[in-house]
Structures are given as C-alpha cells and as structure tokens.
Short mmCIF file of C-alpha atoms in Angstrom, two decimals:
data_model
loop_
_atom_site.label_atom_id
_atom_site.label_comp_id
_atom_site.label_asym_id
_atom_site.label_seq_id
_atom_site.Cartn_x
_atom_site.Cartn_y
_atom_site.Cartn_z
CA MET A 1 3.46 6.88 16.87
CA ASN A 2 2.89 7.49 20.58
CA ARG A 3 4.81 5.01 22.70
CA ASP A 4 4.56 4.91 26.47
CA SER A 5 6.29 2.39 28.74
CA LYS A 6 3.89 -0.46 28.02
CA ARG A 7 1.58 0.52 25.16
CA ASP A 8 1.90 1.39 21.47
CA LEU A 9 -0.67 4.15 21.08
CA ILE A 10 -2.08 5.32 17.76
CA VAL A 11 -4.12 8.47 17.33
CA ALA A 12 -6.45 9.68 14.56
CA LEU A 13 -7.81 13.19 14.09
CA ASP A 14 -10.79 14.00 11.86
CA ILE A 15 -11.09 17.78 11.48
CA GLY A 16 -14.51 18.23 9.90
CA THR A 17 -16.67 21.23 9.04
CA SER A 18 -19.01 20.79 12.01
CA LYS A 19 -16.81 19.00 14.55
CA VAL A 20 -13.39 17.63 15.40
CA VAL A 21 -13.12 13.97 16.41
CA ALA A 22 -10.04 12.47 18.09
CA VAL A 23 -9.67 8.75 18.80
CA VAL A 24 -6.87 7.02 20.72
CA ALA A 25 -6.25 3.29 20.42
CA GLU A 26 -3.69 0.74 21.49
CA ALA A 27 -2.06 -1.15 18.63
CA LEU A 28 -1.88 -4.85 19.44
CA GLN A 29 0.97 -5.78 17.14
CA ALA A 30 0.98 -9.52 17.79
CA GLU A 31 -2.74 -9.73 16.99
CA GLY A 32 -2.65 -7.33 14.03
CA ARG A 33 -5.46 -5.14 15.35
CA PHE A 34 -6.17 -2.21 17.67
CA GLU A 35 -8.37 -1.49 20.68
CA VAL A 36 -10.00 1.93 21.07
CA LEU A 37 -9.18 3.53 24.42
CA GLY A 38 -10.59 7.03 24.14
CA LEU A 39 -12.82 9.29 22.05
CA GLY A 40 -13.12 13.07 22.09
CA GLN A 41 -15.37 15.43 20.12
CA ALA A 42 -15.73 19.19 19.90
CA PRO A 43 -17.74 21.54 17.62
CA THR A 44 -15.59 23.60 15.24
CA GLN A 45 -17.67 26.74 15.96
CA GLY A 46 -17.17 28.11 12.44
CA GLY A 47 -13.41 27.56 12.29
CA ILE A 48 -13.80 25.24 9.29
CA ARG A 49 -15.81 25.90 6.14
CA ASN A 50 -16.37 23.19 3.54
CA GLY A 51 -13.44 21.19 4.88
CA SER A 52 -10.91 24.07 4.89
CA VAL A 53 -9.61 26.13 7.82
CA ILE A 54 -10.90 29.71 7.85
CA ASN A 55 -10.04 30.59 11.47
CA ILE A 56 -6.92 29.02 12.96
CA ASP A 57 -7.52 30.11 16.58
CA ILE A 58 -11.04 28.69 16.72
CA THR A 59 -9.96 25.47 14.99
CA VAL A 60 -7.03 25.03 17.40
CA LYS A 61 -9.37 25.36 20.39
CA ALA A 62 -11.72 22.73 18.94
CA ILE A 63 -8.83 20.32 18.32
CA GLN A 64 -7.50 20.89 21.84
CA LYS A 65 -10.89 20.20 23.41
CA ALA A 66 -11.35 16.97 21.42
CA LEU A 67 -7.81 15.87 22.33
CA GLU A 68 -8.33 16.61 26.02
CA GLU A 69 -11.48 14.47 26.09
CA ALA A 70 -9.72 11.60 24.31
CA GLU A 71 -6.67 11.84 26.57
CA LEU A 72 -8.80 11.87 29.70
CA MET A 73 -10.77 8.83 28.58
CA ALA A 74 -7.66 6.90 27.50
CA ASP A 75 -5.52 8.08 30.44
CA CYS A 76 -2.60 9.03 28.22
CA LYS A 77 -0.76 11.98 26.68
CA ILE A 78 -1.10 12.36 22.92
CA ARG A 79 2.00 13.50 21.04
CA ASP A 80 1.26 12.75 17.37
CA ALA A 81 -1.60 11.76 15.09
CA LEU A 82 -2.71 10.77 11.63
CA VAL A 83 -4.92 13.54 10.23
CA GLY A 84 -7.75 13.46 7.68
CA ILE A 85 -8.24 16.05 4.95
CA GLY A 86 -11.18 16.98 2.72
CA GLY A 87 -12.32 20.11 0.95
CA ALA A 88 -13.26 21.03 -2.61
CA HIS A 89 -9.61 21.92 -3.31
CA ILE A 90 -8.83 18.17 -3.52
CA LEU A 91 -8.14 16.89 -7.04
CA SER A 92 -7.60 13.31 -8.20
CA PHE A 93 -6.67 11.59 -11.45
CA ASN A 94 -5.22 8.35 -12.78
CA SER A 95 -1.73 8.07 -14.25
CA SER A 96 0.55 5.37 -15.66
CA GLY A 97 4.24 4.68 -16.07
CA MET A 98 6.49 2.19 -17.86
CA VAL A 99 10.11 1.07 -17.53
CA ALA A 100 12.32 -1.66 -18.92
CA ILE A 101 12.97 -4.40 -16.36
CA ARG A 102 16.67 -4.14 -15.59
CA ASP A 103 17.69 -7.80 -15.12
CA LYS A 104 14.73 -9.54 -16.80
CA GLU A 105 13.29 -10.17 -13.32
CA VAL A 106 11.27 -7.55 -11.44
CA THR A 107 12.93 -6.21 -8.30
CA SER A 108 11.88 -3.58 -5.76
CA TYR A 109 14.21 -1.22 -7.62
CA ASP A 110 12.14 -1.64 -10.81
CA VAL A 111 8.90 -1.16 -8.84
CA ASN A 112 10.16 2.09 -7.32
CA ARG A 113 11.35 3.33 -10.71
CA VAL A 114 8.06 2.67 -12.50
CA ILE A 115 6.04 4.34 -9.72
CA ASP A 116 8.36 7.36 -9.94
CA THR A 117 7.64 7.63 -13.67
CA ALA A 118 3.88 7.39 -13.07
CA LYS A 119 3.86 10.20 -10.52
CA ALA A 120 6.12 12.45 -12.60
CA VAL A 121 3.15 14.52 -13.74
CA ASN A 122 2.67 18.24 -14.08
CA ILE A 123 0.58 19.64 -11.26
CA SER A 124 -0.14 23.25 -10.36
CA ASN A 125 2.40 24.96 -8.11
CA ASP A 126 -0.30 25.54 -5.51
CA GLN A 127 -1.03 21.79 -5.24
CA ARG A 128 0.79 19.07 -3.29
CA ILE A 129 0.61 15.31 -3.83
CA LEU A 130 -1.23 13.62 -0.96
CA HIS A 131 -1.48 10.05 -2.29
CA VAL A 132 0.00 7.91 -5.04
CA ILE A 133 -2.05 4.71 -4.80
CA THR A 134 -1.03 1.71 -6.87
CA GLN A 135 -3.94 0.29 -8.86
CA GLN A 136 -2.20 -2.54 -10.71
CA PHE A 137 1.07 -3.59 -12.32
CA ILE A 138 1.42 -4.98 -15.83
CA VAL A 139 4.32 -7.26 -16.77
CA ASP A 140 4.64 -7.80 -20.53
CA ARG A 141 0.89 -7.21 -21.10
CA GLN A 142 -0.16 -9.43 -18.19
CA GLU A 143 -2.55 -7.21 -16.20
CA GLY A 144 -4.00 -7.31 -12.70
CA ILE A 145 -0.73 -7.92 -10.86
CA SER A 146 -0.54 -6.55 -7.32
CA ARG A 147 3.02 -7.68 -6.39
CA PRO A 148 5.29 -8.03 -9.44
CA GLU A 149 8.56 -8.65 -7.57
CA GLY A 150 10.24 -11.86 -8.75
CA MET A 151 8.28 -12.09 -12.00
CA ALA A 152 10.17 -12.55 -15.27
CA GLY A 153 9.70 -10.02 -18.04
CA VAL A 154 11.19 -7.20 -20.06
CA ARG A 155 8.63 -4.40 -19.54
CA LEU A 156 6.97 -3.24 -16.34
CA GLU A 157 3.98 -0.90 -16.31
CA VAL A 158 1.99 0.55 -13.45
CA ARG A 159 -1.29 2.38 -13.14
CA VAL A 160 -1.77 4.67 -10.16
CA HIS A 161 -4.39 6.94 -8.62
CA ILE A 162 -2.98 10.32 -7.61
CA VAL A 163 -4.65 12.66 -5.12
CA THR A 164 -3.50 16.26 -4.71
CA GLY A 165 -4.58 19.05 -2.38
CA GLU A 166 -4.07 22.79 -2.21
CA GLU A 167 -0.76 23.50 -0.49
CA THR A 168 -2.05 26.38 1.63
CA ALA A 169 -5.15 24.42 2.75
CA ALA A 170 -2.95 21.49 3.78
CA GLN A 171 -0.47 23.76 5.57
CA ASN A 172 -3.27 25.45 7.53
CA ILE A 173 -4.52 22.09 8.81
CA LEU A 174 -0.99 21.03 9.74
CA LYS A 175 -0.38 24.37 11.44
CA CYS A 176 -3.51 23.94 13.59
CA VAL A 177 -2.44 20.43 14.63
CA ARG A 178 1.11 21.53 15.48
CA ARG A 179 -0.16 24.47 17.52
CA CYS A 180 -1.88 21.89 19.70
CA GLY A 181 1.52 20.32 20.44
CA LEU A 182 1.00 17.37 18.08
CA GLU A 183 3.17 16.10 15.26
CA PRO A 184 0.98 15.14 12.29
CA HIS A 185 2.36 12.09 10.48
CA ARG A 186 0.64 12.80 7.19
CA LEU A 187 -2.66 13.85 5.66
CA THR A 188 -5.08 11.22 4.40
CA LEU A 189 -8.09 11.85 2.17
CA ASN A 190 -11.26 11.32 4.21
CA PRO A 191 -13.25 9.03 1.84
CA LEU A 192 -10.16 6.84 1.33
CA ALA A 193 -9.82 6.42 5.10
CA ALA A 194 -13.53 5.59 5.42
CA SER A 195 -13.22 3.05 2.58
CA ASN A 196 -10.39 1.21 4.33
CA ILE A 197 -12.50 0.46 7.43
CA CYS A 198 -16.02 0.17 5.94
CA LEU A 199 -15.62 -1.74 2.68
CA THR A 200 -14.92 -5.44 2.26
CA GLU A 201 -12.50 -6.82 -0.33
CA ASP A 202 -15.43 -8.51 -2.06
CA GLU A 203 -17.24 -5.17 -2.42
CA LYS A 204 -14.10 -3.56 -3.84
CA GLN A 205 -13.75 -6.42 -6.29
CA GLN A 206 -17.34 -6.29 -7.54
CA GLY A 207 -17.47 -2.51 -7.79
CA VAL A 208 -18.58 -0.21 -4.98
CA LEU A 209 -19.09 3.51 -4.52
CA LEU A 210 -18.49 4.88 -1.04
CA ILE A 211 -20.24 8.21 -0.36
CA ASP A 212 -19.04 10.01 2.77
CA ILE A 213 -21.61 12.70 3.60
CA GLY A 214 -20.11 15.33 5.89
CA ALA A 215 -21.45 18.68 7.01
CA GLY A 216 -19.59 20.86 4.52
CA THR A 217 -18.47 18.38 1.88
CA THR A 218 -19.35 15.00 0.43
CA GLY A 219 -16.49 12.73 -0.59
CA ILE A 220 -16.61 9.68 -2.81
CA ALA A 221 -14.29 6.75 -3.51
CA MET A 222 -15.09 4.29 -6.31
CA TYR A 223 -13.52 0.82 -6.39
CA LYS A 224 -13.61 -1.89 -9.05
CA ASP A 225 -11.56 -5.07 -9.52
CA GLY A 226 -10.11 -4.57 -6.06
CA PHE A 227 -8.54 -1.15 -6.51
CA ILE A 228 -9.45 2.54 -6.40
CA ARG A 229 -10.71 3.90 -9.71
CA HIS A 230 -11.91 7.39 -8.80
CA SER A 231 -12.20 9.81 -5.88
CA HIS A 232 -13.68 13.28 -5.59
CA ILE A 233 -14.76 15.86 -3.00
CA PHE A 234 -17.96 17.80 -3.65
CA ASP A 235 -18.51 21.22 -2.11
CA MET A 236 -21.90 20.25 -0.68
CA GLY A 237 -23.05 18.39 2.43
CA GLY A 238 -25.44 18.20 5.35
CA GLN A 239 -25.02 21.87 6.18
CA LEU A 240 -27.00 22.73 3.04
CA VAL A 241 -29.92 20.72 4.44
CA THR A 242 -29.68 22.67 7.69
CA ASN A 243 -29.65 25.98 5.81
CA ASP A 244 -32.70 24.90 3.75
CA LEU A 245 -34.67 24.10 6.90
CA ALA A 246 -33.66 27.41 8.48
CA LYS A 247 -34.83 29.40 5.45
CA VAL A 248 -38.12 27.57 4.88
CA PHE A 249 -39.22 27.62 8.51
CA HIS A 250 -37.63 30.98 9.42
CA ILE A 251 -35.68 29.56 12.36
CA PRO A 252 -32.07 30.06 13.52
CA VAL A 253 -29.47 27.74 12.01
CA PRO A 254 -28.68 26.01 15.36
CA GLU A 255 -32.38 25.18 15.78
CA ALA A 256 -32.55 23.96 12.18
CA GLU A 257 -29.60 21.67 12.90
CA ASP A 258 -31.42 20.25 15.94
CA LEU A 259 -34.55 19.82 13.83
CA LYS A 260 -32.57 17.86 11.25
CA LEU A 261 -30.89 15.65 13.84
CA GLU A 262 -34.06 14.92 15.82
CA ASN A 263 -36.70 14.79 13.08
CA GLY A 264 -34.81 14.61 9.79
CA ILE A 265 -35.94 12.03 7.22
CA ALA A 266 -34.76 11.49 3.67
CA LYS A 267 -38.19 10.48 2.36
CA ALA A 268 -41.54 12.06 3.25
CA SER A 269 -43.31 8.70 2.87
CA LEU A 270 -41.66 7.50 6.09
CA VAL A 271 -44.13 9.50 8.20
CA SER A 272 -47.87 10.06 8.27
CA GLU A 273 -49.42 13.17 6.75
CA ASN A 274 -50.94 13.80 10.19
CA ASP A 275 -47.53 13.84 11.87
CA PHE A 276 -46.43 17.31 13.01
CA VAL A 277 -43.27 18.62 14.68
CA ALA A 278 -43.18 21.51 17.16
CA LEU A 279 -40.85 24.46 16.56
CA SER A 280 -39.73 26.95 19.17
CA PRO A 281 -41.62 30.29 19.20
CA VAL A 282 -40.06 33.04 17.06
CA GLY A 283 -39.26 36.39 18.66
CA ASP A 284 -41.60 37.14 21.59
CA GLN A 285 -41.50 34.23 24.02
CA GLY A 286 -45.17 34.75 24.75
CA ARG A 287 -46.16 33.51 21.33
CA GLN A 288 -47.51 30.02 20.83
CA GLU A 289 -45.19 27.34 19.54
CA ARG A 290 -45.49 26.53 15.87
CA LYS A 291 -46.06 23.14 14.36
CA VAL A 292 -44.91 22.04 10.92
CA SER A 293 -45.68 18.95 8.89
CA HIS A 294 -43.11 16.20 9.33
CA GLN A 295 -43.65 15.32 5.67
CA ILE A 296 -42.61 18.84 4.60
CA ILE A 297 -39.37 18.39 6.55
CA GLY A 298 -38.85 15.18 4.61
CA GLU A 299 -39.57 16.86 1.29
CA ILE A 300 -37.03 19.62 1.97
CA ILE A 301 -34.33 17.11 2.91
CA PHE A 302 -35.30 14.82 0.01
CA SER A 303 -34.82 17.61 -2.55
CA ARG A 304 -31.35 18.53 -1.30
CA MET A 305 -30.13 14.93 -0.97
CA VAL A 306 -31.40 14.08 -4.46
CA GLU A 307 -29.39 17.04 -5.77
CA ILE A 308 -26.23 15.75 -4.04
CA PHE A 309 -26.73 12.18 -5.28
CA GLU A 310 -27.50 13.30 -8.84
CA THR A 311 -24.35 15.44 -8.88
CA ILE A 312 -22.35 12.36 -7.87
CA HIS A 313 -24.15 10.21 -10.45
CA GLN A 314 -23.31 12.72 -13.19
CA ASP A 315 -19.65 12.73 -12.10
CA LEU A 316 -19.52 8.93 -12.39
CA GLU A 317 -21.06 9.06 -15.86
CA GLU A 318 -18.42 11.58 -16.94
CA GLN A 319 -15.76 9.15 -15.71
CA ASP A 320 -17.54 6.25 -17.50
CA LEU A 321 -17.83 4.38 -14.19
CA SER A 322 -20.69 2.18 -13.02
CA PRO A 323 -20.52 0.65 -9.53
CA HIS A 324 -22.35 -2.48 -8.42
CA SER A 325 -23.45 -1.05 -5.06
CA VAL A 326 -23.37 2.07 -2.88
CA VAL A 327 -22.18 2.41 0.72
CA LEU A 328 -23.07 5.57 2.67
CA THR A 329 -21.00 6.90 5.57
CA GLY A 330 -20.58 10.16 7.48
CA GLY A 331 -23.07 12.05 9.60
CA GLY A 332 -25.46 12.40 6.65
CA ALA A 333 -25.81 8.61 6.53
CA LEU A 334 -27.73 8.78 9.82
CA LEU A 335 -30.81 10.20 8.08
CA PRO A 336 -33.64 7.62 8.11
CA GLY A 337 -34.42 6.50 4.58
CA ILE A 338 -31.11 7.67 3.10
CA ALA A 339 -30.14 4.22 1.78
CA GLU A 340 -33.54 3.78 0.10
CA LEU A 341 -33.18 7.20 -1.51
CA ALA A 342 -29.70 6.30 -2.80
CA GLU A 343 -31.11 3.09 -4.31
CA GLU A 344 -33.72 5.12 -6.20
CA VAL A 345 -31.23 7.64 -7.59
CA PHE A 346 -28.40 5.24 -8.46
CA GLN A 347 -30.67 2.30 -9.37
CA MET A 348 -28.55 -0.19 -7.45
CA PRO A 349 -28.31 -1.71 -3.94
CA ALA A 350 -27.32 0.79 -1.24
CA LYS A 351 -26.65 0.50 2.47
CA VAL A 352 -25.40 2.53 5.41
CA GLY A 353 -21.77 1.63 6.06
CA ARG A 354 -20.19 1.25 9.48
CA PRO A 355 -16.58 0.73 10.56
CA LEU A 356 -15.76 -2.99 10.57
CA TYR A 357 -14.40 -2.86 14.10
CA TYR A 358 -15.47 -5.19 16.92
CA GLY A 359 -13.15 -4.32 19.80
CA SER A 360 -13.63 -2.18 22.90
CA LEU A 361 -16.10 0.73 22.58
CA ALA A 362 -17.40 -0.76 19.31
CA ASP A 363 -20.95 0.19 20.29
CA VAL A 364 -19.83 3.84 20.29
CA VAL A 365 -17.31 4.14 17.44
CA SER A 366 -18.72 1.65 14.91
CA GLN A 367 -21.13 4.26 13.59
CA PRO A 368 -21.29 5.98 10.17
CA GLN A 369 -20.18 9.36 11.55
CA PHE A 370 -16.92 7.83 12.80
CA ALA A 371 -16.01 6.08 9.52
CA THR A 372 -13.24 8.52 8.63
CA VAL A 373 -11.54 8.69 12.02
CA MET A 374 -11.69 4.89 12.43
CA GLY A 375 -10.23 4.46 8.95
CA LEU A 376 -7.42 6.81 9.94
CA LEU A 377 -6.78 4.64 12.99
CA LEU A 378 -6.52 1.57 10.80
CA GLU A 379 -3.99 3.33 8.58
CA ALA A 380 -2.07 4.48 11.65
CA ARG A 381 -1.78 0.89 12.84
CA VAL A 382 -0.41 -0.20 9.46
CA HIS A 383 2.01 2.75 9.55
CA LEU A 384 3.22 1.63 12.97
CA ASP A 385 4.10 -1.78 11.50
CA HIS A 386 6.56 -0.09 9.13
CA LEU A 387 8.34 2.03 11.72
#
C-alpha cells in the first residue's frame, strides 16, 4: 500500500454507476484500525452503465477528480488502491473439495491442497475468478471448522464460495485505474466489501441478507452460521426509479434525480395527501411551475422498489435460503421508509446499515452510500498486515 515517511496509507476506490468515491486512510497497525484522512467524489457522467465501463476516457476523468479531492484533503499522493467491482456480469456459486490428510494431522499444506481442489472448477473462458471464500472445513465428518490446522484426521473437506467476473469488464476497470497512475491491488465484489464493514458477527451467525442498492445495480450477500452462503448482482438499481419519475412527470433525467434525492419516499403513507411538490416549468420559462402530489412520487418509487425486493426474494427462494434479518446499504438505502418496505416484502426485521467505523470523519463516511468504499478500506488494512 502507499507508504510515506511516517504514515502507512491505505486507499479504496468505489467506481459506481453514478459516481466514483475515493477514500484515503492511515492504517494504525499497533491499534488494528484505520483513521480516514480524505474523501473525494465525482459523478461518472455516463462513463459507467450498470456497474461496467462503457467510456474509458470519461471514467478516467471521474476517477482522477475523485482522487484529486481525496489527495487534497489528506495532503498526500496516492499511488495504489483497492478497487470495488459490480455489474450483472458477476457470477457466484458454491463448491467443495476433499483430500486425504498427508500425515494424519492437518497442516497448511493440506489446507492449500483442499482449497485448490475446490476451486478447480470449469468456468467460461471469458470469466475470471475474483474470490474463493472459505465457508467451512470438515475433518472426518466434523463440520463447522474454521481453522483445521493441527487437528487429527484422515480426510479433509472444504466448502467455498466462488465469485467470478467477466474478464473484459474487469480489465476495463483496471485499465481506467492504471491510466490514472494508480496500481490496483485487486478487485473486490461490492456487496462483500459492504458486508465486512456493516454486519456484525452475530448477524452473520443468525442469518442476514445485505442488500446494497446502487444506481445501476443492486448487490446482495447472504450469510448464515457465520459464513457467506450466496451473493448476486442484479441489473437494476436506483437509476430505474429516476427514469420512472422522468417518464411519469415528463421532466429531464437530472431533474428527476434531484426530485428523488430531495423528495423521494419509499411509501406514500409517509406524507399527507395534501402534500405537493413543485416541479420546474417545462419548455417556455414563462409558464407556471407545476405541482405534483408527494404521494404519487411515493407510489412510483414504491412500485419500483417492491419489484427489486421481490426479485431478490425470488432469488433466495430458488437458492433455498431464508435469512433472519435484512440490512440495506448503498445510496438507495437513504430513501425514507425503505427499511419498513423491506420488512413488508421479506416479512422479517430490516434496517438501514452503516459502516461500523467510529474514527475521524465518522460523521461523514459512516453513511449507507459509503458502505462499499469503507468496506474496501477495511480489507485494505487487513491486506497491509500481510505485506
């Protein structure tokens, strides 16, 4: 990671559909934590669609602007970063492997061998493995083992969660980062990063579904018994809400986005039927401003968010998974009433999740929209420990 004369700096880069976020922090090794020093944001201006790069030049400019803001705030020069990835091209599945324990006692050699067998799966040539996450080890039918080294036995099994991404989509993100003069350490799936900083071990043990609602995509990560069971990226997000508002009210997309941010609600019952919102005049500036019912805005957003949640619910049913609770992150989690709506659809407790960070600038960065980038920072700090 970045090292200057006195500080170990870690950097995270969240390249989303609507904006790029860069965060710089100092890793306090002795204390096992980090302190945020700088934050930078920049709109992607159409360079990203549904989590994938569609215009490299525009994306590079957005990354550069976010980096410049972060560098200025942190008073440092950024040289490398941990980068998030999303997009509907992401695939995930569970796999398992088994080996005979060489000397009747599990060693790191046996652990590496059994993981290698689990990840020796056939994947499409256009896909690359992003993550091989250990779920649990099994020694002679004894399940639920997280660290098998030193245990006696004759057979070692492992179950893993594998995440793959389209090679060209990954290369385009890496190319954009490198063109900004940065060395990307690796790509991390966005909802996994958000899970690391927003979920407690108790939630992961009981069974929790994290839903990361971005502009172009919505990612999920499902945990049970302390480990990841399922992850998925859906090709739908907050941008669909914006487009719905633009179509219904015949307003430009940028104005619809402002309308969503300033007056968006996930449930119409949150406002009075006599509550109206002013829209800018259409066409001739001499026309009177229009007013629309705030409840209608809520009904439009409600319909789209229910569709997203029901799609997720159906995916969980297909995987035969049933969480105990739901945690919502991402920019979409800022909608008033979103947790209550999730409770209605999933029929279980739901809440808005925030990064579990209490250091400097916590009032700014411990917000749902920064869940991914803060989770990337946490992973970067752990990565620094192993350098």
